PDB file of C-alpha atoms in Angstrom:
ATOM      1  CA  MET J   1      66.953  70.909  88.513  1.00 53.00           C
ATOM      2  CA  THR J   2      67.432  73.083  91.224  1.00 69.00           C
ATOM      3  CA  ASN J   3      70.987  74.227  92.673  1.00 77.00           C
ATOM      4  CA  PRO J   4      71.764  71.375  95.352  1.00 77.00           C
ATOM      5  CA  ASN J   5      74.236  73.901  96.991  1.00 78.00           C
ATOM      6  CA  SER J   6      72.379  76.702  97.320  1.00 78.00           C
ATOM      7  CA  PRO J   7      72.451  78.621 100.327  1.00 78.00           C
ATOM      8  CA  ASN J   8      68.832  78.489 100.942  1.00 79.00           C
ATOM      9  CA  ARG J   9      68.814  74.608 100.804  1.00 79.00           C
ATOM     10  CA  LEU J  10      72.051  74.116 103.003  1.00 79.00           C
ATOM     11  CA  LYS J  11      70.983  76.363 105.651  1.00 79.00           C
ATOM     12  CA  ARG J  12      68.233  73.866 106.090  1.00 81.00           C
ATOM     13  CA  LEU J  13      70.302  70.834 106.064  1.00 82.00           C
ATOM     14  CA  SER J  14      72.197  69.361 109.254  1.00 86.00           C
ATOM     15  CA  PRO J  15      76.128  68.525 108.880  1.00 81.00           C
ATOM     16  CA  ARG J  16      74.183  64.835 109.033  1.00 91.00           C
ATOM     17  CA  GLN J  17      72.471  65.927 105.898  1.00 82.00           C
ATOM     18  CA  ARG J  18      74.933  67.372 104.168  1.00 76.00           C
ATOM     19  CA  LYS J  19      76.932  64.851 104.047  1.00 78.00           C
ATOM     20  CA  LYS J  20      74.740  62.107 103.209  1.00 83.00           C
ATOM     21  CA  LEU J  21      73.195  64.177  99.971  1.00 77.00           C
ATOM     22  CA  ARG J  22      77.433  65.083  99.829  1.00 75.00           C
ATOM     23  CA  VAL J  23      76.323  69.031  99.725  1.00 75.00           C
ATOM     24  CA  GLY J  24      78.551  71.906 100.644  1.00 72.00           C
ATOM     25  CA  GLU J  25      81.451  71.209 102.355  1.00 74.00           C
ATOM     26  CA  PHE J  26      80.660  67.728 101.617  1.00 72.00           C
ATOM     27  CA  GLN J  27      80.673  68.239  97.760  1.00 74.00           C
ATOM     28  CA  GLU J  28      82.998  66.214  95.455  1.00 82.00           C
ATOM     29  CA  LEU J  29      84.940  67.397  92.582  1.00 86.00           C
ATOM     30  CA  GLY J  30      86.046  65.735  89.218  1.00 89.00           C
ATOM     31  CA  PHE J  31      86.604  66.472  86.035  1.00 93.00           C
ATOM     32  CA  THR J  32      85.874  64.995  82.409  1.00 93.00           C
ATOM     33  CA  VAL J  33      88.526  63.538  80.304  1.00 93.00           C
ATOM     34  CA  VAL J  34      88.547  62.868  76.431  1.00 93.00           C
ATOM     35  CA  ALA J  35      91.998  62.458  74.950  1.00 91.00           C
ATOM     36  CA  ALA J  36      92.468  61.430  70.859  1.00 90.00           C
ATOM     37  CA  LEU J  37      95.461  58.380  70.575  1.00 87.00           C
ATOM     38  CA  ALA J  38      97.352  58.322  67.295  1.00 81.00           C
ATOM     39  CA  GLY J  39      96.966  55.188  65.291  1.00 73.00           C
ATOM     40  CA  LEU J  40      98.786  52.518  67.900  1.00 74.00           C
ATOM     41  CA  ASP J  41      99.007  49.031  67.784  1.00 79.00           C
ATOM     42  CA  ASP J  42      97.590  47.136  70.849  1.00 79.00           C
ATOM     43  CA  ALA J  43     100.890  46.509  73.181  1.00 84.00           C
ATOM     44  CA  ALA J  44     101.311  50.441  72.473  1.00 81.00           C
ATOM     45  CA  ASN J  45      97.298  51.189  73.632  1.00 83.00           C
ATOM     46  CA  ASP J  46      98.565  48.810  76.182  1.00 85.00           C
ATOM     47  CA  ALA J  47     101.270  50.799  77.709  1.00 89.00           C
ATOM     48  CA  PHE J  48      99.857  54.159  77.216  1.00 88.00           C
ATOM     49  CA  LEU J  49      96.902  53.264  79.674  1.00 90.00           C
ATOM     50  CA  ASN J  50      98.872  51.731  82.105  1.00 91.00           C
ATOM     51  CA  GLY J  51     100.794  54.881  82.199  1.00 92.00           C
ATOM     52  CA  TRP J  52      97.626  57.226  82.550  1.00 92.00           C
ATOM     53  CA  LEU J  53      96.299  54.981  85.463  1.00 93.00           C
ATOM     54  CA  GLU J  54      99.997  54.910  87.338  1.00 95.00           C
ATOM     55  CA  ALA J  55     100.043  59.149  86.731  1.00 94.00           C
ATOM     56  CA  VAL J  56      96.223  59.136  87.959  1.00 93.00           C
ATOM     57  CA  ASP J  57      97.225  56.591  91.113  1.00 93.00           C
ATOM     58  CA  ALA J  58      99.843  58.739  92.093  1.00 93.00           C
ATOM     59  CA  GLN J  59      97.595  61.729  92.319  1.00 92.00           C
ATOM     60  CA  GLY J  60      95.830  59.747  94.775  1.00 92.00           C
ATOM     61  CA  VAL J  61      92.738  59.934  92.713  1.00 94.00           C
ATOM     62  CA  SER J  62      90.736  57.550  90.278  1.00 92.00           C
ATOM     63  CA  PHE J  63      89.344  57.555  86.798  1.00 93.00           C
ATOM     64  CA  GLY J  64      85.994  55.685  85.495  1.00 92.00           C
ATOM     65  CA  GLY J  65      85.196  55.570  81.941  1.00 92.00           C
ATOM     66  CA  HIS J  66      86.559  53.608  78.714  1.00 89.00           C
ATOM     67  CA  PHE J  67      89.147  53.125  76.090  1.00 86.00           C
ATOM     68  CA  SER J  68      88.162  51.819  73.035  1.00 82.00           C
ATOM     69  CA  ASP J  69      88.842  52.759  69.603  1.00 79.00           C
ATOM     70  CA  GLY J  70      92.323  55.086  69.768  1.00 81.00           C
ATOM     71  CA  GLN J  71      89.885  57.357  72.747  1.00 87.00           C
ATOM     72  CA  LEU J  72      90.425  57.413  76.121  1.00 88.00           C
ATOM     73  CA  ASP J  73      86.955  59.134  77.596  1.00 91.00           C
ATOM     74  CA  GLY J  74      86.034  59.222  81.262  1.00 93.00           C
ATOM     75  CA  ILE J  75      86.303  61.197  84.392  1.00 93.00           C
ATOM     76  CA  VAL J  76      88.413  61.616  87.168  1.00 93.00           C
ATOM     77  CA  PHE J  77      86.955  61.251  90.772  1.00 91.00           C
ATOM     78  CA  PRO J  78      87.767  61.632  94.575  1.00 89.00           C
ATOM     79  CA  VAL J  79      88.372  58.755  96.434  1.00 88.00           C
ATOM     80  CA  ASN J  80      89.722  58.098  99.796  1.00 84.00           C
ATOM     81  CA  GLY J  81      89.259  61.303 101.243  1.00 81.00           C
ATOM     82  CA  VAL J  82      91.562  63.099  98.861  1.00 84.00           C
ATOM     83  CA  LYS J  83      90.145  65.907  96.599  1.00 88.00           C
ATOM     84  CA  VAL J  84      90.397  66.736  93.179  1.00 90.00           C
ATOM     85  CA  THR J  85      91.898  70.108  92.580  1.00 91.00           C
ATOM     86  CA  ALA J  86      92.565  72.227  90.323  1.00 92.00           C
ATOM     87  CA  GLU J  87      96.167  71.415  90.773  1.00 94.00           C
ATOM     88  CA  VAL J  88      95.441  67.700  90.174  1.00 93.00           C
ATOM     89  CA  GLN J  89      93.270  68.427  87.312  1.00 95.00           C
ATOM     90  CA  ALA J  90      96.285  70.549  85.716  1.00 95.00           C
ATOM     91  CA  ALA J  91      98.785  67.788  86.324  1.00 95.00           C
ATOM     92  CA  LEU J  92      96.857  65.333  84.757  1.00 94.00           C
ATOM     93  CA  ALA J  93      95.847  67.399  81.524  1.00 94.00           C
ATOM     94  CA  ALA J  94      99.715  68.339  81.464  1.00 95.00           C
ATOM     95  CA  TRP J  95     100.691  64.282  81.546  1.00 94.00           C
ATOM     96  CA  LEU J  96      98.156  63.664  78.881  1.00 92.00           C
ATOM     97  CA  LYS J  97      99.495  66.698  76.571  1.00 92.00           C
ATOM     98  CA  GLY J  98     103.325  66.190  77.144  1.00 91.00           C
ATOM     99  CA  ARG J  99     102.604  62.228  75.288  1.00 88.00           C
ATOM    100  CA  SER J 100     103.366  61.996  71.590  1.00 86.00           C
ATOM    101  CA  GLU J 101     100.596  59.378  71.276  1.00 86.00           C
ATOM    102  CA  VAL J 102      97.756  61.694  72.240  1.00 88.00           C
ATOM    103  CA  SER J 103      96.669  64.011  69.269  1.00 89.00           C
ATOM    104  CA  GLY J 104      93.889  65.723  71.122  1.00 90.00           C
ATOM    105  CA  VAL J 105      92.721  66.534  74.468  1.00 92.00           C
ATOM    106  CA  GLU J 106      89.767  67.866  75.824  1.00 91.00           C
ATOM    107  CA  VAL J 107      89.431  68.496  80.204  1.00 92.00           C
ATOM    108  CA  SER J 108      86.537  69.698  81.668  1.00 92.00           C
ATOM    109  CA  GLY J 109      86.578  72.552  84.364  1.00 90.00           C
ATOM    110  CA  LEU J 110      86.034  70.480  87.821  1.00 89.00           C
ATOM    111  CA  LEU J 111      82.419  69.644  87.992  1.00 89.00           C
ATOM    112  CA  ASP J 112      80.111  68.254  90.940  1.00 86.00           C
ATOM    113  CA  VAL J 113      80.587  64.387  89.965  1.00 84.00           C
ATOM    114  CA  TRP J 114      77.308  63.704  91.896  1.00 83.00           C
ATOM    115  CA  HIS J 115      75.067  66.540  91.016  1.00 75.00           C
ATOM    116  CA  SER J 116      76.079  67.514  87.643  1.00 76.00           C
ATOM    117  CA  ALA J 117      74.973  65.821  84.080  1.00 75.00           C
ATOM    118  CA  TRP J 118      78.320  64.668  82.896  1.00 65.00           C
TER     119      TRP J 118
END
């Protein structure tokens, strides 16, 4: 796969094309999250998931993924013009690591949500 953000490619594209292809200054970054939870009952799982989604909403971004068998797995991505930054990533990772229900957390680096194999 060629680099969609290579300087030679970006030079040939107009701003309209870069926006349509989500490259260059229109690139959208996000990060993946995998969190393992200690054995919890359904009510505790629901409370944890609601808390996680509220933490994500408080940052102004969104989360897509699944929650099953004691594992939260998905991607945090930008929404409504709010960019996912290293600060957003650090805040959400700290939220997960600060929870007693979480036994392990893996957070990827920032990646291009449109042109990466996540």
